[in-house]
Amino acid sequence: MYKVKKNIVLYIGHTYDLAYFSRLIPLINGSGKFNITSIVVKGRYFDKLKEYKEILDGYSDVIIEIPRDQIPIYSPRILRSLKFVYKLRKRMSDIDFRDSLFISHDKSQFVSNYLLSCFNKVILIQTLESNDLKNNLKLSLIRMFYYNLLNILSGSKLIVLKEIISSNKHAWHFRILNPHFNVIYRNNSKKIKNVITLPSLDKIDPNKKILIFGGRFTEWPYLKNNREKYILIIKSFYQKLYNNFQDYEFFYKPHPKENETEYNILKPIFDDKLINLGKSLNSELYLLKNRDISYCFSICSTSSLSAFEMGFNSRVIYKILELKNGIEKANDDIYVDMPSEFFINSLEDNLSHKCNTHNDGRLDYIINIIDKLFYESK
């Protein structure tokens, strides 16, 4: 369809993006009809990921790196952030903003909003929000004021910023005004037409290995009023897991922001046999390289969702905590399309019950949008 190669620019702001695009790009660019530029925002998630360039080289023609100390961020230090915007613009001097297609998972960071605003053609891959979320939001006027001051001065789109009330200032909701991008949802729902689902991995060969995705349960603000109670429940679950799978190997993948506090709490439960995988690979990248995992468990990690979508047996346990103040409902909204088997509801549930999927993927919508955006530009 294209007489000359078209340009696609990817936003890599999280190690999750590395894994996601390493699966997506070969599926939509198998014939090499696109030039791929990856803009890598090297935040703290990349600190211990030594293999990121090797991964990027697998699907990128050009790599533009933004060092951690030069990332434009929403900050009262406005001049500093604007200086970094200028440096970023210089790094992208060879990019044709009018004719290139920009694809991102993120819209909430200043740098991602700035980049979304630069390009005429944009695809934003998101998770569909529950309508109930609107009842759990309140405006954050002061923060929104200086965020939008930066947006105006940098030529970025204005936003409406609201705090998710039940999060105790732990989570925020961003809405971009006058969006010009095409939104595609990664939800596992047949009711939505603008959906993208990556196909399950092939050659998954379970071999008596269990992978636990870590969570910062010693720090979560919504557990602070009765933290010891919740930690006791979490420990009870993992004790049952260990007892039920005595002949399995156990691996622990810490959250990128996690220190070793949570791991040290769980390690004795497994008779010191719980292997800490460290942070050299994120969860999705680890699973791509290790397809012999039998079961994946977490409290409420989105890595559990990724593992299920990739074809692994995967389940979450947050329902056994019986969280109040809308926290359980917020998690339910994240996993709204998941089968009932995905959820462990009590310590009495059968932990050997399998919950996995195999699908061929749904790529027709994003492929049609890409063709439409490039075709209509002529």
mmCIF file of C-alpha atoms in Angstrom:
data_model
loop_
_atom_site.group_PDB
_atom_site.id
_atom_site.type_symbol
_atom_site.label_atom_id
_atom_site.label_comp_id
_atom_site.label_asym_id
_atom_site.label_seq_id
_atom_site.Cartn_x
_atom_site.Cartn_y
_atom_site.Cartn_z
ATOM 1 C CA MET A 1 0.000 0.000 0.000
ATOM 2 C CA TYR A 2 2.875 2.382 0.809
ATOM 3 C CA LYS A 3 5.294 3.365 -1.991
ATOM 4 C CA VAL A 4 7.812 4.611 0.592
ATOM 5 C CA LYS A 5 8.325 3.453 4.138
ATOM 6 C CA LYS A 6 6.145 5.222 6.700
ATOM 7 C CA ASN A 7 7.469 6.196 10.109
ATOM 8 C CA ILE A 8 6.086 4.928 13.417
ATOM 9 C CA VAL A 9 7.372 6.476 16.653
ATOM 10 C CA LEU A 10 6.967 4.494 19.899
ATOM 11 C CA TYR A 11 6.909 5.956 23.403
ATOM 12 C CA ILE A 12 8.879 3.725 25.792
ATOM 13 C CA GLY A 13 8.276 5.179 29.250
ATOM 14 C CA HIS A 14 8.111 1.934 31.220
ATOM 15 C CA THR A 15 9.735 -1.467 30.945
ATOM 16 C CA TYR A 16 6.235 -2.844 30.239
ATOM 17 C CA ASP A 17 6.343 -0.898 26.945
ATOM 18 C CA LEU A 18 9.544 -2.723 25.974
ATOM 19 C CA ALA A 19 7.860 -6.100 26.280
ATOM 20 C CA TYR A 20 4.579 -5.013 24.718
ATOM 21 C CA PHE A 21 6.110 -3.487 21.604
ATOM 22 C CA SER A 22 8.536 -6.397 21.227
ATOM 23 C CA ARG A 23 5.417 -8.518 20.697
ATOM 24 C CA LEU A 24 3.288 -6.018 18.737
ATOM 25 C CA ILE A 25 5.738 -4.563 16.214
ATOM 26 C CA PRO A 26 6.766 -7.877 14.541
ATOM 27 C CA LEU A 27 3.043 -8.583 14.053
ATOM 28 C CA ILE A 28 2.298 -5.306 12.260
ATOM 29 C CA ASN A 29 5.693 -4.796 10.602
ATOM 30 C CA GLY A 30 6.603 -8.272 9.455
ATOM 31 C CA SER A 31 7.165 -7.081 5.891
ATOM 32 C CA GLY A 32 9.314 -4.161 7.050
ATOM 33 C CA LYS A 33 7.025 -1.499 5.544
ATOM 34 C CA PHE A 34 7.551 0.849 8.522
ATOM 35 C CA ASN A 35 10.589 2.586 9.953
ATOM 36 C CA ILE A 36 10.389 2.310 13.733
ATOM 37 C CA THR A 37 11.753 4.991 16.061
ATOM 38 C CA SER A 38 11.684 4.298 19.799
ATOM 39 C CA ILE A 39 11.811 7.239 22.211
ATOM 40 C CA VAL A 40 13.052 5.809 25.505
ATOM 41 C CA VAL A 41 12.349 7.812 28.653
ATOM 42 C CA LYS A 42 14.863 6.244 31.034
ATOM 43 C CA GLY A 43 13.160 6.630 34.390
ATOM 44 C CA ARG A 44 13.949 4.574 37.472
ATOM 45 C CA TYR A 45 12.407 1.436 35.968
ATOM 46 C CA PHE A 46 15.386 1.225 33.617
ATOM 47 C CA ASP A 47 18.057 1.536 36.335
ATOM 48 C CA LYS A 48 18.752 -2.208 36.571
ATOM 49 C CA LEU A 49 17.521 -3.293 33.154
ATOM 50 C CA LYS A 50 20.778 -3.900 31.327
ATOM 51 C CA GLU A 51 19.232 -5.647 28.331
ATOM 52 C CA TYR A 52 16.920 -2.852 27.198
ATOM 53 C CA LYS A 53 19.046 -1.878 24.173
ATOM 54 C CA GLU A 54 19.239 -5.457 22.978
ATOM 55 C CA ILE A 55 15.437 -5.675 23.239
ATOM 56 C CA LEU A 56 14.934 -2.349 21.455
ATOM 57 C CA ASP A 57 17.310 -3.339 18.668
ATOM 58 C CA GLY A 58 15.003 -6.237 17.915
ATOM 59 C CA TYR A 59 12.265 -3.939 16.590
ATOM 60 C CA SER A 60 13.697 -0.388 16.293
ATOM 61 C CA ASP A 61 15.505 1.311 13.427
ATOM 62 C CA VAL A 62 16.277 4.431 15.481
ATOM 63 C CA ILE A 63 16.553 4.777 19.283
ATOM 64 C CA ILE A 64 16.325 8.162 21.009
ATOM 65 C CA GLU A 65 17.200 8.052 24.712
ATOM 66 C CA ILE A 66 16.201 10.655 27.292
ATOM 67 C CA PRO A 67 18.472 10.370 30.373
ATOM 68 C CA ARG A 68 16.786 10.172 33.751
ATOM 69 C CA ASP A 69 18.102 13.580 34.841
ATOM 70 C CA GLN A 70 16.757 15.272 31.679
ATOM 71 C CA ILE A 71 13.175 13.973 31.602
ATOM 72 C CA PRO A 72 10.602 16.809 31.378
ATOM 73 C CA ILE A 73 8.252 16.308 34.338
ATOM 74 C CA TYR A 74 5.309 18.144 35.876
ATOM 75 C CA SER A 75 7.042 20.227 38.529
ATOM 76 C CA PRO A 76 6.862 23.692 40.137
ATOM 77 C CA ARG A 77 10.394 24.117 38.716
ATOM 78 C CA ILE A 78 8.891 25.272 35.445
ATOM 79 C CA LEU A 79 12.018 26.700 33.791
ATOM 80 C CA ARG A 80 13.895 23.451 34.419
ATOM 81 C CA SER A 81 11.152 21.371 32.804
ATOM 82 C CA LEU A 82 10.965 23.737 29.827
ATOM 83 C CA LYS A 83 14.731 23.471 29.356
ATOM 84 C CA PHE A 84 14.390 19.692 29.126
ATOM 85 C CA VAL A 85 11.553 20.074 26.597
ATOM 86 C CA TYR A 86 13.904 22.131 24.439
ATOM 87 C CA LYS A 87 16.602 19.438 24.683
ATOM 88 C CA LEU A 88 14.068 16.751 23.803
ATOM 89 C CA ARG A 89 12.950 18.722 20.775
ATOM 90 C CA LYS A 90 16.541 18.921 19.554
ATOM 91 C CA ARG A 91 16.937 15.145 19.955
ATOM 92 C CA MET A 92 13.869 14.665 17.742
ATOM 93 C CA SER A 93 14.984 17.099 15.038
ATOM 94 C CA ASP A 94 14.961 14.391 12.341
ATOM 95 C CA ILE A 95 11.381 13.295 13.032
ATOM 96 C CA ASP A 96 8.577 14.456 10.725
ATOM 97 C CA PHE A 97 5.829 15.250 13.249
ATOM 98 C CA ARG A 98 3.191 15.783 10.578
ATOM 99 C CA ASP A 99 3.564 12.482 8.718
ATOM 100 C CA SER A 100 4.845 10.103 11.429
ATOM 101 C CA LEU A 101 2.511 8.010 13.588
ATOM 102 C CA PHE A 102 3.048 8.156 17.357
ATOM 103 C CA ILE A 103 1.941 5.208 19.529
ATOM 104 C CA SER A 104 1.867 5.381 23.343
ATOM 105 C CA HIS A 105 0.358 3.677 26.373
ATOM 106 C CA ASP A 106 0.762 6.774 28.543
ATOM 107 C CA LYS A 107 -0.875 10.189 28.622
ATOM 108 C CA SER A 108 -0.379 11.222 32.253
ATOM 109 C CA GLN A 109 3.308 12.172 32.323
ATOM 110 C CA PHE A 110 4.344 15.630 31.122
ATOM 111 C CA VAL A 111 6.768 14.173 28.585
ATOM 112 C CA SER A 112 4.120 11.836 27.137
ATOM 113 C CA ASN A 113 1.508 14.620 26.934
ATOM 114 C CA TYR A 114 4.074 16.842 25.206
ATOM 115 C CA LEU A 115 4.871 14.123 22.659
ATOM 116 C CA LEU A 116 1.180 13.328 22.094
ATOM 117 C CA SER A 117 0.693 17.022 21.344
ATOM 118 C CA CYS A 118 3.588 17.161 18.863
ATOM 119 C CA PHE A 119 2.273 14.571 16.422
ATOM 120 C CA ASN A 120 -0.700 14.870 14.071
ATOM 121 C CA LYS A 121 -1.250 11.114 13.963
ATOM 122 C CA VAL A 122 -1.531 9.426 17.361
ATOM 123 C CA ILE A 123 -2.701 6.053 18.680
ATOM 124 C CA LEU A 124 -3.179 5.818 22.452
ATOM 125 C CA ILE A 125 -3.488 2.291 23.860
ATOM 126 C CA GLN A 126 -5.446 2.368 27.127
ATOM 127 C CA THR A 127 -7.443 0.291 29.587
ATOM 128 C CA LEU A 128 -11.165 1.035 29.521
ATOM 129 C CA GLU A 129 -12.258 2.842 32.685
ATOM 130 C CA SER A 130 -15.317 1.879 34.675
ATOM 131 C CA ASN A 131 -18.166 4.402 34.755
ATOM 132 C CA ASP A 132 -18.156 4.026 38.542
ATOM 133 C CA LEU A 133 -14.748 5.699 38.673
ATOM 134 C CA LYS A 134 -16.368 9.106 38.093
ATOM 135 C CA ASN A 135 -17.996 8.905 41.534
ATOM 136 C CA ASN A 136 -14.611 8.517 43.222
ATOM 137 C CA LEU A 137 -12.873 11.624 41.889
ATOM 138 C CA LYS A 138 -12.279 15.173 43.094
ATOM 139 C CA LEU A 139 -10.571 18.098 41.359
ATOM 140 C CA SER A 140 -6.968 18.838 42.299
ATOM 141 C CA LEU A 141 -6.972 22.579 41.530
ATOM 142 C CA ILE A 142 -3.515 23.683 42.711
ATOM 143 C CA ARG A 143 -1.694 20.795 41.092
ATOM 144 C CA MET A 144 -3.768 21.160 37.932
ATOM 145 C CA PHE A 145 -2.881 24.879 37.731
ATOM 146 C CA TYR A 146 0.885 24.455 37.509
ATOM 147 C CA TYR A 147 0.541 21.327 35.351
ATOM 148 C CA ASN A 148 -1.440 23.343 32.833
ATOM 149 C CA LEU A 149 0.918 26.307 33.072
ATOM 150 C CA LEU A 150 3.657 23.947 31.873
ATOM 151 C CA ASN A 151 1.333 22.594 29.194
ATOM 152 C CA ILE A 152 0.594 26.090 27.870
ATOM 153 C CA LEU A 153 4.239 27.182 27.836
ATOM 154 C CA SER A 154 5.367 23.992 26.075
ATOM 155 C CA GLY A 155 2.517 23.849 23.573
ATOM 156 C CA SER A 156 1.088 20.688 25.144
ATOM 157 C CA LYS A 157 -2.586 19.902 25.514
ATOM 158 C CA LEU A 158 -4.446 21.092 28.603
ATOM 159 C CA ILE A 159 -5.634 18.512 31.116
ATOM 160 C CA VAL A 160 -8.254 18.026 33.801
ATOM 161 C CA LEU A 161 -6.597 16.493 36.856
ATOM 162 C CA LYS A 162 -8.554 14.707 39.566
ATOM 163 C CA GLU A 163 -7.495 12.732 42.617
ATOM 164 C CA ILE A 164 -8.896 9.239 43.071
ATOM 165 C CA ILE A 165 -10.347 9.808 46.537
ATOM 166 C CA SER A 166 -9.945 6.304 47.931
ATOM 167 C CA SER A 167 -6.250 6.232 47.027
ATOM 168 C CA ASN A 168 -5.157 8.723 49.727
ATOM 169 C CA LYS A 169 -3.260 10.786 47.108
ATOM 170 C CA HIS A 170 -1.768 7.584 45.727
ATOM 171 C CA ALA A 171 -3.424 7.715 42.292
ATOM 172 C CA TRP A 172 -4.630 10.401 39.890
ATOM 173 C CA HIS A 173 -6.976 10.587 36.937
ATOM 174 C CA PHE A 174 -5.885 12.548 33.853
ATOM 175 C CA ARG A 175 -8.200 13.690 31.089
ATOM 176 C CA ILE A 176 -6.735 15.520 28.105
ATOM 177 C CA LEU A 177 -8.896 18.300 26.664
ATOM 178 C CA ASN A 178 -9.627 18.335 22.929
ATOM 179 C CA PRO A 179 -7.832 15.031 22.208
ATOM 180 C CA HIS A 180 -6.948 14.348 18.597
ATOM 181 C CA PHE A 181 -5.728 10.792 19.082
ATOM 182 C CA ASN A 182 -7.244 7.429 18.278
ATOM 183 C CA VAL A 183 -7.888 5.433 21.460
ATOM 184 C CA ILE A 184 -7.617 1.654 21.334
ATOM 185 C CA TYR A 185 -8.411 -0.406 24.433
ATOM 186 C CA ARG A 186 -6.433 -3.431 25.523
ATOM 187 C CA ASN A 187 -9.402 -4.859 27.452
ATOM 188 C CA ASN A 188 -10.330 -8.478 26.836
ATOM 189 C CA SER A 189 -13.879 -7.602 25.779
ATOM 190 C CA LYS A 190 -15.864 -8.600 22.700
ATOM 191 C CA LYS A 191 -18.313 -5.733 23.302
ATOM 192 C CA ILE A 192 -15.845 -3.041 22.209
ATOM 193 C CA LYS A 193 -14.792 -2.632 18.577
ATOM 194 C CA ASN A 194 -11.704 -0.442 19.162
ATOM 195 C CA VAL A 195 -9.771 -3.191 20.930
ATOM 196 C CA ILE A 196 -6.301 -4.660 20.608
ATOM 197 C CA THR A 197 -5.423 -8.068 22.016
ATOM 198 C CA LEU A 198 -2.022 -9.617 21.435
ATOM 199 C CA PRO A 199 -2.007 -13.340 20.655
ATOM 200 C CA SER A 200 -1.016 -15.755 23.394
ATOM 201 C CA LEU A 201 2.569 -16.977 23.424
ATOM 202 C CA ASP A 202 3.384 -20.270 21.787
ATOM 203 C CA LYS A 203 5.621 -22.964 23.251
ATOM 204 C CA ILE A 204 4.499 -22.510 26.885
ATOM 205 C CA ASP A 205 5.718 -25.678 28.604
ATOM 206 C CA PRO A 206 4.889 -25.710 32.374
ATOM 207 C CA ASN A 207 7.557 -27.341 34.529
ATOM 208 C CA LYS A 208 6.629 -27.209 38.244
ATOM 209 C CA LYS A 209 7.579 -23.575 38.697
ATOM 210 C CA ILE A 210 5.519 -20.888 40.440
ATOM 211 C CA LEU A 211 6.080 -17.190 39.912
ATOM 212 C CA ILE A 212 4.949 -14.617 42.503
ATOM 213 C CA PHE A 213 4.603 -10.989 41.439
ATOM 214 C CA GLY A 214 5.574 -8.728 44.310
ATOM 215 C CA GLY A 215 3.592 -5.847 45.766
ATOM 216 C CA ARG A 216 4.459 -3.055 48.190
ATOM 217 C CA PHE A 217 1.937 -4.134 50.824
ATOM 218 C CA THR A 218 4.076 -2.665 53.633
ATOM 219 C CA GLU A 219 3.693 0.776 52.017
ATOM 220 C CA TRP A 220 0.207 0.888 50.471
ATOM 221 C CA PRO A 221 -1.554 3.835 52.186
ATOM 222 C CA TYR A 222 -4.985 2.181 52.104
ATOM 223 C CA LEU A 223 -3.715 -0.605 54.402
ATOM 224 C CA LYS A 224 -2.246 1.736 57.014
ATOM 225 C CA ASN A 225 -5.106 1.506 59.561
ATOM 226 C CA ASN A 226 -4.817 -2.255 59.983
ATOM 227 C CA ARG A 227 -1.634 -3.240 58.185
ATOM 228 C CA GLU A 228 -0.657 -6.102 60.510
ATOM 229 C CA LYS A 229 -3.993 -7.807 59.912
ATOM 230 C CA TYR A 230 -3.562 -7.662 56.140
ATOM 231 C CA ILE A 231 0.040 -8.859 56.272
ATOM 232 C CA LEU A 232 -1.091 -11.832 58.354
ATOM 233 C CA ILE A 233 -3.696 -12.754 55.699
ATOM 234 C CA ILE A 234 -1.113 -12.424 52.909
ATOM 235 C CA LYS A 235 1.323 -14.627 54.825
ATOM 236 C CA SER A 236 -1.418 -17.200 55.451
ATOM 237 C CA PHE A 237 -2.160 -17.426 51.741
ATOM 238 C CA TYR A 238 1.475 -17.953 50.770
ATOM 239 C CA GLN A 239 1.888 -20.512 53.524
ATOM 240 C CA LYS A 240 -0.990 -22.477 52.025
ATOM 241 C CA LEU A 241 0.550 -22.078 48.567
ATOM 242 C CA TYR A 242 3.859 -23.497 49.775
ATOM 243 C CA ASN A 243 2.176 -26.359 51.600
ATOM 244 C CA ASN A 244 0.143 -27.310 48.521
ATOM 245 C CA PHE A 245 3.063 -27.260 46.087
ATOM 246 C CA GLN A 246 5.940 -28.742 48.062
ATOM 247 C CA ASP A 247 7.651 -30.212 45.004
ATOM 248 C CA TYR A 248 7.610 -26.942 43.020
ATOM 249 C CA GLU A 249 10.237 -24.228 42.641
ATOM 250 C CA PHE A 250 9.173 -20.747 43.781
ATOM 251 C CA PHE A 251 10.301 -17.493 42.184
ATOM 252 C CA TYR A 252 9.661 -13.934 43.325
ATOM 253 C CA LYS A 253 9.554 -10.969 40.917
ATOM 254 C CA PRO A 254 9.691 -7.748 42.974
ATOM 255 C CA HIS A 255 7.768 -4.636 42.000
ATOM 256 C CA PRO A 256 10.112 -2.048 40.414
ATOM 257 C CA LYS A 257 9.598 0.351 43.351
ATOM 258 C CA GLU A 258 9.818 -2.353 45.990
ATOM 259 C CA ASN A 259 12.676 -2.638 48.451
ATOM 260 C CA GLU A 260 13.352 -6.075 49.952
ATOM 261 C CA THR A 261 10.991 -5.663 52.922
ATOM 262 C CA GLU A 262 8.146 -7.637 51.344
ATOM 263 C CA TYR A 263 10.459 -10.356 50.051
ATOM 264 C CA ASN A 264 12.047 -10.755 53.488
ATOM 265 C CA ILE A 265 8.585 -11.166 55.035
ATOM 266 C CA LEU A 266 7.660 -13.947 52.604
ATOM 267 C CA LYS A 267 10.981 -15.747 52.313
ATOM 268 C CA PRO A 268 10.802 -17.666 55.643
ATOM 269 C CA ILE A 269 7.365 -19.030 54.685
ATOM 270 C CA PHE A 270 9.032 -20.906 51.825
ATOM 271 C CA ASP A 271 11.846 -22.250 54.048
ATOM 272 C CA ASP A 272 14.194 -19.777 52.371
ATOM 273 C CA LYS A 273 13.556 -21.469 48.997
ATOM 274 C CA LEU A 274 11.870 -18.414 47.464
ATOM 275 C CA ILE A 275 14.242 -17.210 44.720
ATOM 276 C CA ASN A 276 14.399 -13.434 44.273
ATOM 277 C CA LEU A 277 14.704 -12.713 40.547
ATOM 278 C CA GLY A 278 15.690 -9.085 41.109
ATOM 279 C CA LYS A 279 14.877 -6.218 38.766
ATOM 280 C CA SER A 280 17.091 -6.921 35.751
ATOM 281 C CA LEU A 281 13.961 -7.867 33.757
ATOM 282 C CA ASN A 282 10.385 -6.769 34.339
ATOM 283 C CA SER A 283 7.649 -9.392 34.742
ATOM 284 C CA GLU A 284 6.543 -9.496 31.107
ATOM 285 C CA LEU A 285 10.104 -9.707 29.785
ATOM 286 C CA TYR A 286 10.881 -12.485 32.263
ATOM 287 C CA LEU A 287 7.863 -14.487 31.089
ATOM 288 C CA LEU A 288 8.853 -14.002 27.455
ATOM 289 C CA LYS A 289 12.193 -15.623 28.230
ATOM 290 C CA ASN A 290 10.886 -18.265 30.685
ATOM 291 C CA ARG A 291 7.907 -20.114 29.276
ATOM 292 C CA ASP A 292 8.077 -22.996 31.743
ATOM 293 C CA ILE A 293 6.109 -21.303 34.560
ATOM 294 C CA SER A 294 3.171 -23.388 35.799
ATOM 295 C CA TYR A 295 1.341 -20.789 37.921
ATOM 296 C CA CYS A 296 1.525 -17.036 38.534
ATOM 297 C CA PHE A 297 0.127 -15.393 41.681
ATOM 298 C CA SER A 298 -0.047 -11.858 43.042
ATOM 299 C CA ILE A 299 -2.077 -9.719 45.392
ATOM 300 C CA CYS A 300 -3.288 -7.369 42.661
ATOM 301 C CA SER A 301 -0.407 -6.825 40.242
ATOM 302 C CA THR A 302 -1.231 -5.894 36.657
ATOM 303 C CA SER A 303 1.522 -8.387 35.792
ATOM 304 C CA SER A 304 -1.044 -11.068 36.647
ATOM 305 C CA LEU A 305 -3.255 -9.660 33.908
ATOM 306 C CA SER A 306 -0.329 -9.633 31.463
ATOM 307 C CA ALA A 307 0.568 -13.222 32.372
ATOM 308 C CA PHE A 308 -3.005 -14.375 31.719
ATOM 309 C CA GLU A 309 -3.088 -12.581 28.368
ATOM 310 C CA MET A 310 0.217 -14.219 27.405
ATOM 311 C CA GLY A 311 -1.277 -17.659 28.075
ATOM 312 C CA PHE A 312 0.025 -18.515 31.556
ATOM 313 C CA ASN A 313 -2.057 -19.779 34.479
ATOM 314 C CA SER A 314 -2.519 -16.603 36.494
ATOM 315 C CA ARG A 315 -4.604 -15.547 39.518
ATOM 316 C CA VAL A 316 -4.931 -12.688 42.030
ATOM 317 C CA ILE A 317 -5.730 -12.806 45.753
ATOM 318 C CA TYR A 318 -6.820 -9.255 46.729
ATOM 319 C CA LYS A 319 -10.405 -10.364 47.400
ATOM 320 C CA ILE A 320 -9.320 -12.371 50.450
ATOM 321 C CA LEU A 321 -8.251 -9.077 52.064
ATOM 322 C CA GLU A 322 -11.831 -7.713 51.920
ATOM 323 C CA LEU A 323 -10.581 -4.174 51.299
ATOM 324 C CA LYS A 324 -12.956 -1.292 52.067
ATOM 325 C CA ASN A 325 -13.404 2.346 50.903
ATOM 326 C CA GLY A 326 -13.679 1.433 47.244
ATOM 327 C CA ILE A 327 -10.237 -0.191 46.997
ATOM 328 C CA GLU A 328 -11.566 -3.649 46.113
ATOM 329 C CA LYS A 329 -13.948 -2.049 43.607
ATOM 330 C CA ALA A 330 -11.048 -0.168 42.017
ATOM 331 C CA ASN A 331 -9.221 -3.472 41.529
ATOM 332 C CA ASP A 332 -12.394 -5.084 40.176
ATOM 333 C CA ASP A 333 -12.528 -2.336 37.545
ATOM 334 C CA ILE A 334 -8.964 -3.117 36.427
ATOM 335 C CA TYR A 335 -9.834 -6.797 35.950
ATOM 336 C CA VAL A 336 -13.384 -6.220 34.724
ATOM 337 C CA ASP A 337 -13.095 -8.595 31.755
ATOM 338 C CA MET A 338 -11.370 -11.435 33.557
ATOM 339 C CA PRO A 339 -13.021 -14.843 34.145
ATOM 340 C CA SER A 340 -14.193 -15.739 37.659
ATOM 341 C CA GLU A 341 -11.406 -18.329 37.985
ATOM 342 C CA PHE A 342 -8.868 -15.485 37.894
ATOM 343 C CA PHE A 343 -9.930 -14.433 41.412
ATOM 344 C CA ILE A 344 -9.078 -16.276 44.621
ATOM 345 C CA ASN A 345 -11.897 -15.368 47.007
ATOM 346 C CA SER A 346 -10.851 -17.125 50.204
ATOM 347 C CA LEU A 347 -8.107 -19.169 51.793
ATOM 348 C CA GLU A 348 -10.283 -22.218 51.196
ATOM 349 C CA ASP A 349 -10.150 -21.939 47.413
ATOM 350 C CA ASN A 350 -8.436 -24.628 45.346
ATOM 351 C CA LEU A 351 -5.057 -23.129 44.429
ATOM 352 C CA SER A 352 -4.289 -25.750 41.800
ATOM 353 C CA HIS A 353 -7.289 -24.621 39.781
ATOM 354 C CA LYS A 354 -6.063 -23.418 36.397
ATOM 355 C CA CYS A 355 -6.926 -20.080 34.836
ATOM 356 C CA ASN A 356 -5.361 -19.401 31.474
ATOM 357 C CA THR A 357 -6.375 -18.566 27.955
ATOM 358 C CA HIS A 358 -5.309 -19.100 24.390
ATOM 359 C CA ASN A 359 -6.282 -16.559 21.764
ATOM 360 C CA ASP A 360 -5.166 -15.652 18.285
ATOM 361 C CA GLY A 361 -5.191 -11.926 19.042
ATOM 362 C CA ARG A 362 -7.283 -9.047 17.767
ATOM 363 C CA LEU A 363 -5.141 -6.776 15.597
ATOM 364 C CA ASP A 364 -7.583 -5.884 12.835
ATOM 365 C CA TYR A 365 -8.643 -2.575 14.409
ATOM 366 C CA ILE A 366 -5.154 -1.161 14.966
ATOM 367 C CA ILE A 367 -4.023 -2.314 11.502
ATOM 368 C CA ASN A 368 -7.050 -0.587 9.928
ATOM 369 C CA ILE A 369 -6.396 2.616 11.904
ATOM 370 C CA ILE A 370 -2.730 2.667 10.870
ATOM 371 C CA ASP A 371 -3.669 2.207 7.199
ATOM 372 C CA LYS A 372 -6.381 4.858 7.487
ATOM 373 C CA LEU A 373 -4.082 7.426 9.133
ATOM 374 C CA PHE A 374 -1.341 7.013 6.555
ATOM 375 C CA TYR A 375 -3.730 6.726 3.603
ATOM 376 C CA GLU A 376 -5.759 9.824 4.529
ATOM 377 C CA SER A 377 -2.560 11.879 4.855
ATOM 378 C CA LYS A 378 -2.012 11.681 1.102
#
